[in-house]
Amino acid sequence: MAATAFVTILVGLAVFQAALASGAPLGEFAWGGQSRVLPPRLRGGSVVAILLYGVFAAIIMQRADIVSLLPGGDWLGVACWFVVGYCALGIPLNAISRSRKERLVMTPLVAVLFVLSLVVAWSA
């Protein structure tokens, strides 16, 4: 259940990042909130984020034995803990954002992702 919730949130974030990459005026919620519409450099960052979310989703889903997309092995456990660490790092980084909107929305969202990824890492 934690893995499914994790991936559901990532899908929502991927849609959000795709909107940002397409020029939607939602930049106040991401990337420090400095631009309402992201400049090209940050739009590229949103595309990279979408790809990263896909990799994270595959790792978490496979670690939870829901799918088998990646080769198995010990590396999967390490990769899962990397996802946990990435989410943990995202909490303070979003919390110190200059953008109030980003702090209020993204900080709790990343905290939930951290807890969900931690549950998967511990239970696998």
PDB file of C-alpha atoms in Angstrom:
ATOM      1  CA  MET A   1       0.000   0.000   0.000  1.00  0.00           C
ATOM      2  CA  ALA A   2       2.868   2.404   0.807  1.00  0.00           C
ATOM      3  CA  ALA A   3       4.469   1.750  -2.580  1.00  0.00           C
ATOM      4  CA  THR A   4       1.225   2.408  -4.417  1.00  0.00           C
ATOM      5  CA  ALA A   5       0.655   5.650  -2.498  1.00  0.00           C
ATOM      6  CA  PHE A   6       4.263   6.691  -3.191  1.00  0.00           C
ATOM      7  CA  VAL A   7       3.874   6.123  -6.917  1.00  0.00           C
ATOM      8  CA  THR A   8       0.476   7.845  -7.005  1.00  0.00           C
ATOM      9  CA  ILE A   9       2.019  10.979  -5.508  1.00  0.00           C
ATOM     10  CA  LEU A  10       4.939  10.763  -7.953  1.00  0.00           C
ATOM     11  CA  VAL A  11       2.506  10.559 -10.876  1.00  0.00           C
ATOM     12  CA  GLY A  12       0.827  13.728  -9.618  1.00  0.00           C
ATOM     13  CA  LEU A  13       4.209  15.420  -9.284  1.00  0.00           C
ATOM     14  CA  ALA A  14       5.183  14.266 -12.778  1.00  0.00           C
ATOM     15  CA  VAL A  15       2.022  15.866 -14.185  1.00  0.00           C
ATOM     16  CA  PHE A  16       2.872  19.038 -12.257  1.00  0.00           C
ATOM     17  CA  GLN A  17       6.459  19.013 -13.596  1.00  0.00           C
ATOM     18  CA  ALA A  18       5.163  18.414 -17.137  1.00  0.00           C
ATOM     19  CA  ALA A  19       2.917  21.448 -16.757  1.00  0.00           C
ATOM     20  CA  LEU A  20       5.897  23.488 -15.553  1.00  0.00           C
ATOM     21  CA  ALA A  21       8.018  22.265 -18.472  1.00  0.00           C
ATOM     22  CA  SER A  22       5.211  23.261 -20.837  1.00  0.00           C
ATOM     23  CA  GLY A  23       5.125  26.811 -19.519  1.00  0.00           C
ATOM     24  CA  ALA A  24       2.232  26.683 -17.055  1.00  0.00           C
ATOM     25  CA  PRO A  25       2.338  29.616 -14.600  1.00  0.00           C
ATOM     26  CA  LEU A  26       2.931  27.396 -11.554  1.00  0.00           C
ATOM     27  CA  GLY A  27       6.575  28.202 -10.941  1.00  0.00           C
ATOM     28  CA  GLU A  28       5.850  29.694  -7.519  1.00  0.00           C
ATOM     29  CA  PHE A  29       5.394  26.128  -6.253  1.00  0.00           C
ATOM     30  CA  ALA A  30       8.755  24.779  -7.447  1.00  0.00           C
ATOM     31  CA  TRP A  31      12.412  25.493  -8.077  1.00  0.00           C
ATOM     32  CA  GLY A  32      12.583  28.176  -5.402  1.00  0.00           C
ATOM     33  CA  GLY A  33       9.484  29.951  -6.659  1.00  0.00           C
ATOM     34  CA  GLN A  34      11.439  32.739  -8.327  1.00  0.00           C
ATOM     35  CA  SER A  35       9.580  32.603 -11.646  1.00  0.00           C
ATOM     36  CA  ARG A  36       5.871  32.250 -12.266  1.00  0.00           C
ATOM     37  CA  VAL A  37       6.675  30.707 -15.660  1.00  0.00           C
ATOM     38  CA  LEU A  38       9.913  28.754 -15.603  1.00  0.00           C
ATOM     39  CA  PRO A  39      12.832  29.840 -17.777  1.00  0.00           C
ATOM     40  CA  PRO A  40      14.201  27.241 -20.246  1.00  0.00           C
ATOM     41  CA  ARG A  41      16.925  26.028 -17.867  1.00  0.00           C
ATOM     42  CA  LEU A  42      14.401  25.179 -15.149  1.00  0.00           C
ATOM     43  CA  ARG A  43      11.988  23.684 -17.673  1.00  0.00           C
ATOM     44  CA  GLY A  44      14.775  21.252 -18.525  1.00  0.00           C
ATOM     45  CA  GLY A  45      15.101  20.548 -14.827  1.00  0.00           C
ATOM     46  CA  SER A  46      11.418  19.662 -14.735  1.00  0.00           C
ATOM     47  CA  VAL A  47      11.932  17.157 -17.558  1.00  0.00           C
ATOM     48  CA  VAL A  48      14.834  15.601 -15.644  1.00  0.00           C
ATOM     49  CA  ALA A  49      12.625  15.444 -12.535  1.00  0.00           C
ATOM     50  CA  ILE A  50       9.989  13.492 -14.472  1.00  0.00           C
ATOM     51  CA  LEU A  51      12.606  10.955 -15.563  1.00  0.00           C
ATOM     52  CA  LEU A  52      13.898  10.687 -12.007  1.00  0.00           C
ATOM     53  CA  TYR A  53      10.360  10.104 -10.712  1.00  0.00           C
ATOM     54  CA  GLY A  54       9.997   7.237 -13.187  1.00  0.00           C
ATOM     55  CA  VAL A  55      13.186   5.594 -11.943  1.00  0.00           C
ATOM     56  CA  PHE A  56      12.157   6.109  -8.315  1.00  0.00           C
ATOM     57  CA  ALA A  57       8.717   4.628  -9.000  1.00  0.00           C
ATOM     58  CA  ALA A  58      10.251   1.555 -10.637  1.00  0.00           C
ATOM     59  CA  ILE A  59      12.645   1.050  -7.717  1.00  0.00           C
ATOM     60  CA  ILE A  60       9.936   1.382  -5.064  1.00  0.00           C
ATOM     61  CA  MET A  61       7.428  -0.788  -6.938  1.00  0.00           C
ATOM     62  CA  GLN A  62       9.979  -3.524  -7.538  1.00  0.00           C
ATOM     63  CA  ARG A  63      11.251  -3.382  -3.955  1.00  0.00           C
ATOM     64  CA  ALA A  64       7.633  -3.884  -2.830  1.00  0.00           C
ATOM     65  CA  ASP A  65       7.343  -6.874  -5.210  1.00  0.00           C
ATOM     66  CA  ILE A  66       4.554  -5.246  -7.208  1.00  0.00           C
ATOM     67  CA  VAL A  67       6.389  -5.218 -10.542  1.00  0.00           C
ATOM     68  CA  SER A  68       9.532  -6.702 -12.007  1.00  0.00           C
ATOM     69  CA  LEU A  69      10.931  -4.058 -14.322  1.00  0.00           C
ATOM     70  CA  LEU A  70      14.565  -3.994 -13.257  1.00  0.00           C
ATOM     71  CA  PRO A  71      17.189  -6.688 -12.834  1.00  0.00           C
ATOM     72  CA  GLY A  72      17.144  -8.046  -9.293  1.00  0.00           C
ATOM     73  CA  GLY A  73      20.035  -8.140  -6.899  1.00  0.00           C
ATOM     74  CA  ASP A  74      21.473  -6.466  -3.842  1.00  0.00           C
ATOM     75  CA  TRP A  75      21.660  -3.124  -5.606  1.00  0.00           C
ATOM     76  CA  LEU A  76      17.869  -2.775  -5.385  1.00  0.00           C
ATOM     77  CA  GLY A  77      17.967  -2.455  -1.602  1.00  0.00           C
ATOM     78  CA  VAL A  78      20.689   0.180  -1.865  1.00  0.00           C
ATOM     79  CA  ALA A  79      18.705   2.014  -4.549  1.00  0.00           C
ATOM     80  CA  CYS A  80      15.608   1.976  -2.345  1.00  0.00           C
ATOM     81  CA  TRP A  81      17.560   3.522   0.526  1.00  0.00           C
ATOM     82  CA  PHE A  82      18.900   6.110  -1.943  1.00  0.00           C
ATOM     83  CA  VAL A  83      15.281   7.066  -2.717  1.00  0.00           C
ATOM     84  CA  VAL A  84      14.614   7.353   1.034  1.00  0.00           C
ATOM     85  CA  GLY A  85      17.661   9.613   1.394  1.00  0.00           C
ATOM     86  CA  TYR A  86      16.664  11.717  -1.596  1.00  0.00           C
ATOM     87  CA  CYS A  87      13.218  12.273  -0.093  1.00  0.00           C
ATOM     88  CA  ALA A  88      14.737  13.031   3.315  1.00  0.00           C
ATOM     89  CA  LEU A  89      16.987  15.664   1.742  1.00  0.00           C
ATOM     90  CA  GLY A  90      14.005  17.176  -0.047  1.00  0.00           C
ATOM     91  CA  ILE A  91      12.274  18.025   3.229  1.00  0.00           C
ATOM     92  CA  PRO A  92      14.707  20.695   4.479  1.00  0.00           C
ATOM     93  CA  LEU A  93      15.428  21.924   0.954  1.00  0.00           C
ATOM     94  CA  ASN A  94      11.743  22.624   0.359  1.00  0.00           C
ATOM     95  CA  ALA A  95      11.339  23.985   3.896  1.00  0.00           C
ATOM     96  CA  ILE A  96      13.966  26.687   3.279  1.00  0.00           C
ATOM     97  CA  SER A  97      12.583  27.754  -0.088  1.00  0.00           C
ATOM     98  CA  ARG A  98      12.110  31.485  -0.583  1.00  0.00           C
ATOM     99  CA  SER A  99       8.675  30.682  -1.945  1.00  0.00           C
ATOM    100  CA  ARG A 100       5.985  30.464   0.717  1.00  0.00           C
ATOM    101  CA  LYS A 101       3.790  28.449  -1.672  1.00  0.00           C
ATOM    102  CA  GLU A 102       6.553  25.909  -2.236  1.00  0.00           C
ATOM    103  CA  ARG A 103       7.212  25.628   1.505  1.00  0.00           C
ATOM    104  CA  LEU A 104       3.532  25.105   2.320  1.00  0.00           C
ATOM    105  CA  VAL A 105       2.788  22.587  -0.446  1.00  0.00           C
ATOM    106  CA  MET A 106       5.979  20.765  -1.295  1.00  0.00           C
ATOM    107  CA  THR A 107       7.497  20.341   2.164  1.00  0.00           C
ATOM    108  CA  PRO A 108       4.645  18.211   3.545  1.00  0.00           C
ATOM    109  CA  LEU A 109       4.340  16.377   0.231  1.00  0.00           C
ATOM    110  CA  VAL A 110       8.009  15.393   0.272  1.00  0.00           C
ATOM    111  CA  ALA A 111       7.687  14.444   3.956  1.00  0.00           C
ATOM    112  CA  VAL A 112       4.901  12.026   3.016  1.00  0.00           C
ATOM    113  CA  LEU A 113       7.061  10.604   0.211  1.00  0.00           C
ATOM    114  CA  PHE A 114       9.873  10.138   2.729  1.00  0.00           C
ATOM    115  CA  VAL A 115       7.660   8.211   5.152  1.00  0.00           C
ATOM    116  CA  LEU A 116       6.183   6.052   2.386  1.00  0.00           C
ATOM    117  CA  SER A 117       9.598   5.224   0.917  1.00  0.00           C
ATOM    118  CA  LEU A 118      10.886   4.455   4.417  1.00  0.00           C
ATOM    119  CA  VAL A 119       8.025   2.017   4.976  1.00  0.00           C
ATOM    120  CA  VAL A 120       8.878   0.245   1.717  1.00  0.00           C
ATOM    121  CA  ALA A 121      12.599   0.148   2.505  1.00  0.00           C
ATOM    122  CA  TRP A 122      12.010  -1.284   5.993  1.00  0.00           C
ATOM    123  CA  SER A 123       9.400  -3.815   4.985  1.00  0.00           C
ATOM    124  CA  ALA A 124      11.139  -5.275   1.943  1.00  0.00           C
TER     125      ALA A 124
END
